[in-house]
């Protein structure tokens, strides 16, 4: 897939969003759309600049526009929590959400940052987070 080639969108195409402000730095749309295309999925990953005072409306758009979900980046990782129906145990513990999954009309917040961070620390085998206290 050519990363600069336009996507083929249809009426059946599902949407995954990324909400943040600013989003000029993110490479996520190119990476995610490349992966979705390689997997042959009829899904597109779209960046939406969401100002803090519009976060509630943006979250509601996940429901009314039938989006699959969204990635959440700065400055919304904590501020999004009151707009969600439920949180995974990890998101509750951490107090931050970077992934929202729509399940019917309900929105569930999760945090994948923690596992990614721990995995990166463990890659060279010199760090074990077990029994560590922050």
Short mmCIF file of N, CA and C in Angstrom, two decimals:
data_model
loop_
_atom_site.label_atom_id
_atom_site.label_comp_id
_atom_site.label_asym_id
_atom_site.label_seq_id
_atom_site.Cartn_x
_atom_site.Cartn_y
_atom_site.Cartn_z
N UNK A 1 0.84 -1.18 0.00
CA UNK A 1 0.00 0.00 0.00
C UNK A 1 0.88 1.24 0.00
N UNK A 2 0.57 2.15 -0.86
CA UNK A 2 1.24 3.45 -0.90
C UNK A 2 0.64 4.33 0.18
N UNK A 3 1.46 4.79 1.13
CA UNK A 3 0.96 5.59 2.25
C UNK A 3 0.37 6.93 1.81
N UNK A 4 0.69 7.39 0.63
CA UNK A 4 0.17 8.66 0.15
C UNK A 4 -1.03 8.49 -0.78
N UNK A 5 -1.39 7.25 -1.08
CA UNK A 5 -2.53 6.96 -1.95
C UNK A 5 -3.83 7.21 -1.18
N UNK A 6 -4.82 7.84 -1.82
CA UNK A 6 -6.10 8.07 -1.14
C UNK A 6 -6.77 6.75 -0.75
N UNK A 7 -7.47 6.79 0.38
CA UNK A 7 -8.20 5.62 0.83
C UNK A 7 -9.46 5.43 0.01
N UNK A 8 -9.89 4.20 -0.11
CA UNK A 8 -11.15 3.90 -0.80
C UNK A 8 -12.24 3.79 0.25
N UNK A 9 -13.11 4.79 0.32
CA UNK A 9 -14.16 4.82 1.33
C UNK A 9 -15.50 4.49 0.67
N UNK A 10 -16.33 3.76 1.42
CA UNK A 10 -17.65 3.36 0.93
C UNK A 10 -18.67 3.62 2.03
N UNK A 11 -19.93 3.42 1.73
CA UNK A 11 -20.98 3.56 2.73
C UNK A 11 -20.85 2.57 3.86
N UNK A 12 -20.17 1.47 3.63
CA UNK A 12 -20.00 0.44 4.65
C UNK A 12 -18.76 0.65 5.52
N UNK A 13 -17.91 1.61 5.15
CA UNK A 13 -16.65 1.83 5.87
C UNK A 13 -16.91 2.26 7.31
N UNK A 14 -16.29 1.57 8.25
CA UNK A 14 -16.38 1.90 9.67
C UNK A 14 -15.26 2.89 10.02
N UNK A 15 -15.47 3.66 11.10
CA UNK A 15 -14.52 4.70 11.49
C UNK A 15 -14.01 4.46 12.90
N UNK A 16 -12.69 4.60 13.03
CA UNK A 16 -12.03 4.70 14.33
C UNK A 16 -11.41 6.09 14.36
N UNK A 17 -11.59 6.80 15.47
CA UNK A 17 -11.11 8.17 15.58
C UNK A 17 -9.90 8.25 16.50
N UNK A 18 -9.20 9.36 16.39
CA UNK A 18 -8.26 9.77 17.42
C UNK A 18 -8.66 11.19 17.80
N UNK A 19 -8.86 11.43 19.11
CA UNK A 19 -9.23 12.74 19.63
C UNK A 19 -8.05 13.32 20.39
N UNK A 20 -7.71 14.55 20.08
CA UNK A 20 -6.65 15.24 20.79
C UNK A 20 -6.53 16.67 20.33
N UNK A 21 -5.64 17.42 20.95
CA UNK A 21 -5.39 18.80 20.55
C UNK A 21 -4.05 19.24 21.12
N UNK A 22 -3.06 19.37 20.28
CA UNK A 22 -3.05 19.31 18.83
C UNK A 22 -2.83 17.88 18.33
N UNK A 23 -2.99 17.69 17.05
CA UNK A 23 -2.72 16.39 16.44
C UNK A 23 -1.72 16.49 15.29
N UNK A 24 -1.12 17.62 15.12
CA UNK A 24 -0.18 17.81 14.01
C UNK A 24 1.02 16.87 14.09
N UNK A 25 1.37 16.42 15.28
CA UNK A 25 2.55 15.59 15.48
C UNK A 25 2.28 14.10 15.24
N UNK A 26 1.03 13.67 15.25
CA UNK A 26 0.74 12.24 15.28
C UNK A 26 0.96 11.56 13.94
N UNK A 27 1.61 10.41 14.01
CA UNK A 27 1.79 9.55 12.85
C UNK A 27 0.75 8.44 12.84
N UNK A 28 -0.09 8.41 13.86
CA UNK A 28 -1.07 7.32 14.00
C UNK A 28 -1.96 7.11 12.78
N UNK A 29 -2.54 8.14 12.17
CA UNK A 29 -3.41 7.87 11.02
C UNK A 29 -2.70 7.13 9.88
N UNK A 30 -1.49 7.55 9.55
CA UNK A 30 -0.77 6.85 8.47
C UNK A 30 -0.49 5.40 8.86
N UNK A 31 0.00 5.19 10.09
CA UNK A 31 0.34 3.83 10.54
C UNK A 31 -0.91 2.96 10.63
N UNK A 32 -1.95 3.48 11.26
CA UNK A 32 -3.16 2.68 11.46
C UNK A 32 -3.86 2.38 10.13
N UNK A 33 -3.97 3.36 9.25
CA UNK A 33 -4.62 3.13 7.97
C UNK A 33 -3.83 2.14 7.11
N UNK A 34 -2.52 2.19 7.20
CA UNK A 34 -1.68 1.22 6.49
C UNK A 34 -1.98 -0.19 7.00
N UNK A 35 -2.01 -0.35 8.33
CA UNK A 35 -2.26 -1.66 8.93
C UNK A 35 -3.67 -2.15 8.59
N UNK A 36 -4.66 -1.28 8.70
CA UNK A 36 -6.05 -1.67 8.39
C UNK A 36 -6.18 -2.11 6.94
N UNK A 37 -5.49 -1.40 6.04
CA UNK A 37 -5.51 -1.76 4.62
C UNK A 37 -4.85 -3.11 4.38
N UNK A 38 -3.69 -3.32 5.01
CA UNK A 38 -2.98 -4.60 4.86
C UNK A 38 -3.82 -5.77 5.35
N UNK A 39 -4.64 -5.52 6.39
CA UNK A 39 -5.51 -6.57 6.92
C UNK A 39 -6.78 -6.73 6.10
N UNK A 40 -6.98 -5.87 5.11
CA UNK A 40 -8.15 -5.96 4.24
C UNK A 40 -9.44 -5.55 4.94
N UNK A 41 -9.34 -4.71 5.98
CA UNK A 41 -10.52 -4.30 6.73
C UNK A 41 -11.12 -3.03 6.14
N UNK A 42 -12.44 -2.96 6.13
CA UNK A 42 -13.16 -1.79 5.62
C UNK A 42 -13.33 -0.80 6.77
N UNK A 43 -12.20 -0.32 7.27
CA UNK A 43 -12.16 0.59 8.42
C UNK A 43 -11.17 1.69 8.09
N UNK A 44 -11.48 2.91 8.52
CA UNK A 44 -10.59 4.04 8.34
C UNK A 44 -10.34 4.68 9.70
N UNK A 45 -9.12 5.17 9.89
CA UNK A 45 -8.68 5.80 11.14
C UNK A 45 -8.54 7.29 10.87
N UNK A 46 -9.33 8.11 11.57
CA UNK A 46 -9.43 9.53 11.25
C UNK A 46 -9.07 10.41 12.46
N UNK A 47 -8.17 11.38 12.26
CA UNK A 47 -7.85 12.31 13.36
C UNK A 47 -8.90 13.42 13.46
N UNK A 48 -9.28 13.74 14.70
CA UNK A 48 -10.21 14.84 14.97
C UNK A 48 -9.58 15.72 16.04
N UNK A 49 -9.31 16.97 15.69
CA UNK A 49 -8.84 17.93 16.69
C UNK A 49 -10.05 18.28 17.55
N UNK A 50 -9.97 17.95 18.83
CA UNK A 50 -11.08 18.18 19.76
C UNK A 50 -10.61 19.14 20.85
N UNK A 51 -11.24 20.30 20.90
CA UNK A 51 -10.96 21.28 21.95
C UNK A 51 -11.59 20.79 23.24
N UNK A 52 -11.00 21.19 24.37
CA UNK A 52 -11.48 20.71 25.68
C UNK A 52 -12.96 20.98 25.89
N UNK A 53 -13.45 22.13 25.47
CA UNK A 53 -14.86 22.47 25.71
C UNK A 53 -15.81 21.71 24.78
N UNK A 54 -15.28 20.94 23.85
CA UNK A 54 -16.11 20.16 22.92
C UNK A 54 -15.96 18.65 23.15
N UNK A 55 -15.24 18.26 24.19
CA UNK A 55 -14.96 16.84 24.42
C UNK A 55 -16.24 16.02 24.59
N UNK A 56 -17.19 16.50 25.36
CA UNK A 56 -18.44 15.76 25.56
C UNK A 56 -19.17 15.51 24.26
N UNK A 57 -19.24 16.51 23.40
CA UNK A 57 -19.90 16.36 22.09
C UNK A 57 -19.13 15.37 21.21
N UNK A 58 -17.82 15.45 21.27
CA UNK A 58 -16.99 14.53 20.47
C UNK A 58 -17.23 13.09 20.91
N UNK A 59 -17.29 12.87 22.23
CA UNK A 59 -17.53 11.52 22.74
C UNK A 59 -18.91 11.03 22.30
N UNK A 60 -19.90 11.90 22.36
CA UNK A 60 -21.25 11.53 21.93
C UNK A 60 -21.27 11.17 20.44
N UNK A 61 -20.38 11.78 19.65
CA UNK A 61 -20.32 11.47 18.22
C UNK A 61 -19.95 10.01 17.97
N UNK A 62 -19.22 9.40 18.90
CA UNK A 62 -18.89 7.99 18.74
C UNK A 62 -20.16 7.15 18.68
N UNK A 63 -21.14 7.54 19.50
CA UNK A 63 -22.41 6.81 19.52
C UNK A 63 -23.26 7.14 18.29
N UNK A 64 -23.50 8.43 18.07
CA UNK A 64 -24.47 8.81 17.03
C UNK A 64 -23.94 8.60 15.61
N UNK A 65 -22.64 8.58 15.42
CA UNK A 65 -22.09 8.32 14.10
C UNK A 65 -21.67 6.86 13.93
N UNK A 66 -21.98 6.04 14.93
CA UNK A 66 -21.74 4.61 14.86
C UNK A 66 -20.26 4.26 14.63
N UNK A 67 -19.37 5.04 15.25
CA UNK A 67 -17.94 4.76 15.13
C UNK A 67 -17.59 3.53 15.97
N UNK A 68 -16.52 2.86 15.62
CA UNK A 68 -16.07 1.69 16.38
C UNK A 68 -15.47 2.09 17.72
N UNK A 69 -14.83 3.24 17.75
CA UNK A 69 -14.19 3.69 18.97
C UNK A 69 -13.21 4.80 18.66
N UNK A 70 -12.33 5.07 19.63
CA UNK A 70 -11.37 6.16 19.45
C UNK A 70 -10.14 5.95 20.33
N UNK A 71 -9.04 6.46 19.82
CA UNK A 71 -7.85 6.63 20.65
C UNK A 71 -7.93 8.04 21.22
N UNK A 72 -7.44 8.19 22.43
CA UNK A 72 -7.49 9.47 23.12
C UNK A 72 -6.07 9.88 23.46
N UNK A 73 -5.74 11.11 23.11
CA UNK A 73 -4.42 11.62 23.42
C UNK A 73 -4.56 12.95 24.15
N UNK A 74 -3.45 13.58 24.41
CA UNK A 74 -3.45 14.83 25.17
C UNK A 74 -4.34 15.88 24.53
N UNK A 75 -5.03 16.64 25.32
CA UNK A 75 -5.03 16.73 26.77
C UNK A 75 -6.21 16.01 27.43
N UNK A 76 -6.76 14.99 26.79
CA UNK A 76 -8.06 14.45 27.19
C UNK A 76 -8.04 13.14 27.97
N UNK A 77 -6.89 12.57 28.27
CA UNK A 77 -6.83 11.23 28.85
C UNK A 77 -7.53 11.09 30.20
N UNK A 78 -7.53 12.12 31.00
CA UNK A 78 -8.27 12.08 32.27
C UNK A 78 -9.65 12.72 32.12
N UNK A 79 -9.72 13.77 31.35
CA UNK A 79 -10.96 14.54 31.21
C UNK A 79 -12.08 13.77 30.53
N UNK A 80 -11.77 12.73 29.79
CA UNK A 80 -12.79 11.96 29.07
C UNK A 80 -13.58 11.04 30.00
N UNK A 81 -13.03 10.69 31.13
CA UNK A 81 -13.62 9.67 32.00
C UNK A 81 -15.09 9.94 32.35
N UNK A 82 -15.49 11.15 32.73
CA UNK A 82 -16.91 11.37 33.09
C UNK A 82 -17.89 11.14 31.93
N UNK A 83 -17.41 11.15 30.71
CA UNK A 83 -18.28 10.99 29.55
C UNK A 83 -18.47 9.53 29.14
N UNK A 84 -17.78 8.63 29.81
CA UNK A 84 -17.83 7.21 29.45
C UNK A 84 -18.79 6.44 30.36
N UNK A 85 -19.30 5.32 29.85
CA UNK A 85 -20.25 4.50 30.61
C UNK A 85 -19.55 3.56 31.59
N UNK A 86 -18.35 3.13 31.23
CA UNK A 86 -17.62 2.20 32.09
C UNK A 86 -16.13 2.29 31.79
N UNK A 87 -15.33 1.80 32.73
CA UNK A 87 -13.88 1.73 32.57
C UNK A 87 -13.41 0.32 32.87
N UNK A 88 -12.34 -0.09 32.21
CA UNK A 88 -11.72 -1.36 32.57
C UNK A 88 -11.07 -1.17 33.94
N UNK A 89 -10.81 -2.27 34.64
CA UNK A 89 -10.14 -2.14 35.95
C UNK A 89 -8.81 -1.38 35.86
N UNK A 90 -8.04 -1.60 34.81
CA UNK A 90 -6.76 -0.90 34.67
C UNK A 90 -6.97 0.60 34.49
N UNK A 91 -7.91 0.99 33.64
CA UNK A 91 -8.18 2.41 33.42
C UNK A 91 -8.63 3.07 34.72
N UNK A 92 -9.44 2.36 35.51
CA UNK A 92 -9.87 2.89 36.82
C UNK A 92 -8.66 3.10 37.73
N UNK A 93 -7.80 2.11 37.77
CA UNK A 93 -6.63 2.15 38.66
C UNK A 93 -5.68 3.28 38.27
N UNK A 94 -5.46 3.43 36.97
CA UNK A 94 -4.52 4.43 36.47
C UNK A 94 -5.14 5.83 36.47
N UNK A 95 -6.46 5.90 36.28
CA UNK A 95 -7.15 7.19 36.22
C UNK A 95 -6.96 7.91 34.90
N UNK A 96 -6.72 7.12 33.85
CA UNK A 96 -6.54 7.70 32.51
C UNK A 96 -6.99 6.71 31.46
N UNK A 97 -7.49 7.25 30.35
CA UNK A 97 -8.01 6.44 29.24
C UNK A 97 -7.32 6.87 27.96
N UNK A 98 -6.84 5.90 27.19
CA UNK A 98 -6.31 6.23 25.86
C UNK A 98 -7.03 5.48 24.75
N UNK A 99 -7.99 4.64 25.12
CA UNK A 99 -8.76 3.88 24.14
C UNK A 99 -10.21 3.82 24.58
N UNK A 100 -11.11 4.14 23.65
CA UNK A 100 -12.54 4.03 23.90
C UNK A 100 -13.11 3.04 22.90
N UNK A 101 -13.85 2.07 23.43
CA UNK A 101 -14.46 1.03 22.60
C UNK A 101 -15.97 1.16 22.71
N UNK A 102 -16.64 1.27 21.55
CA UNK A 102 -18.10 1.34 21.57
C UNK A 102 -18.65 -0.08 21.54
N UNK A 103 -19.51 -0.37 22.51
CA UNK A 103 -20.19 -1.66 22.60
C UNK A 103 -21.68 -1.37 22.56
N UNK A 104 -22.27 -1.44 21.36
CA UNK A 104 -23.66 -1.03 21.20
C UNK A 104 -23.74 0.46 21.42
N UNK A 105 -24.54 0.87 22.41
CA UNK A 105 -24.64 2.30 22.72
C UNK A 105 -23.73 2.70 23.89
N UNK A 106 -23.04 1.74 24.45
CA UNK A 106 -22.18 2.01 25.62
C UNK A 106 -20.74 2.24 25.18
N UNK A 107 -20.05 3.09 25.95
CA UNK A 107 -18.65 3.39 25.67
C UNK A 107 -17.79 2.96 26.85
N UNK A 108 -16.79 2.13 26.56
CA UNK A 108 -15.89 1.63 27.59
C UNK A 108 -14.50 2.21 27.39
N UNK A 109 -13.94 2.75 28.47
CA UNK A 109 -12.59 3.30 28.42
C UNK A 109 -11.57 2.31 28.91
N UNK A 110 -10.44 2.26 28.22
CA UNK A 110 -9.34 1.37 28.59
C UNK A 110 -8.04 2.16 28.54
N UNK A 111 -6.99 1.57 29.08
CA UNK A 111 -5.67 2.18 29.04
C UNK A 111 -4.67 1.13 28.57
N UNK A 112 -4.14 1.34 27.36
CA UNK A 112 -3.12 0.44 26.82
C UNK A 112 -1.72 1.01 26.98
N UNK A 113 -1.64 2.27 27.43
CA UNK A 113 -0.33 2.90 27.63
C UNK A 113 0.51 2.16 28.66
N UNK A 114 -0.14 1.73 29.74
CA UNK A 114 0.59 1.09 30.84
C UNK A 114 1.29 -0.17 30.36
N UNK A 115 0.55 -1.05 29.70
CA UNK A 115 1.16 -2.31 29.23
C UNK A 115 2.26 -2.05 28.20
N UNK A 116 2.06 -1.08 27.34
CA UNK A 116 3.09 -0.74 26.36
C UNK A 116 4.35 -0.22 27.04
N UNK A 117 4.17 0.60 28.05
CA UNK A 117 5.31 1.15 28.78
C UNK A 117 6.07 0.06 29.52
N UNK A 118 5.34 -0.80 30.22
CA UNK A 118 5.97 -1.90 30.98
C UNK A 118 6.72 -2.83 30.03
N UNK A 119 6.09 -3.17 28.90
CA UNK A 119 6.72 -4.05 27.93
C UNK A 119 8.03 -3.45 27.42
N UNK A 120 8.01 -2.15 27.14
CA UNK A 120 9.23 -1.52 26.64
C UNK A 120 10.35 -1.55 27.69
N UNK A 121 9.98 -1.44 28.97
CA UNK A 121 11.00 -1.52 30.03
C UNK A 121 11.56 -2.93 30.19
N UNK A 122 10.74 -3.92 29.89
CA UNK A 122 11.15 -5.31 30.09
C UNK A 122 11.91 -5.89 28.90
N UNK A 123 11.91 -5.21 27.76
CA UNK A 123 12.47 -5.78 26.54
C UNK A 123 13.92 -6.23 26.69
N UNK A 124 14.71 -5.49 27.43
CA UNK A 124 16.11 -5.91 27.56
C UNK A 124 16.34 -6.86 28.73
N UNK A 125 15.25 -7.17 29.47
CA UNK A 125 15.34 -8.15 30.55
C UNK A 125 15.88 -7.61 31.86
N UNK A 126 16.22 -6.33 31.93
CA UNK A 126 16.83 -5.81 33.15
C UNK A 126 15.81 -5.21 34.13
N UNK A 127 14.53 -5.12 33.74
CA UNK A 127 13.53 -4.52 34.61
C UNK A 127 12.36 -5.48 34.81
N UNK A 128 11.99 -5.71 36.05
CA UNK A 128 10.81 -6.49 36.36
C UNK A 128 9.94 -5.65 37.29
N UNK A 129 8.72 -5.28 36.83
CA UNK A 129 7.88 -4.40 37.63
C UNK A 129 7.19 -5.07 38.81
N UNK A 130 7.32 -6.40 38.92
CA UNK A 130 6.63 -7.12 40.00
C UNK A 130 7.06 -6.59 41.37
N UNK A 131 6.07 -6.29 42.21
CA UNK A 131 6.26 -5.79 43.57
C UNK A 131 6.91 -4.41 43.65
N UNK A 132 6.94 -3.71 42.55
CA UNK A 132 7.47 -2.34 42.55
C UNK A 132 6.35 -1.39 42.99
N UNK A 133 6.69 -0.38 43.76
CA UNK A 133 5.73 0.61 44.23
C UNK A 133 6.17 1.98 43.71
N UNK A 134 5.20 2.69 43.14
CA UNK A 134 5.53 4.01 42.59
C UNK A 134 5.58 5.05 43.68
#
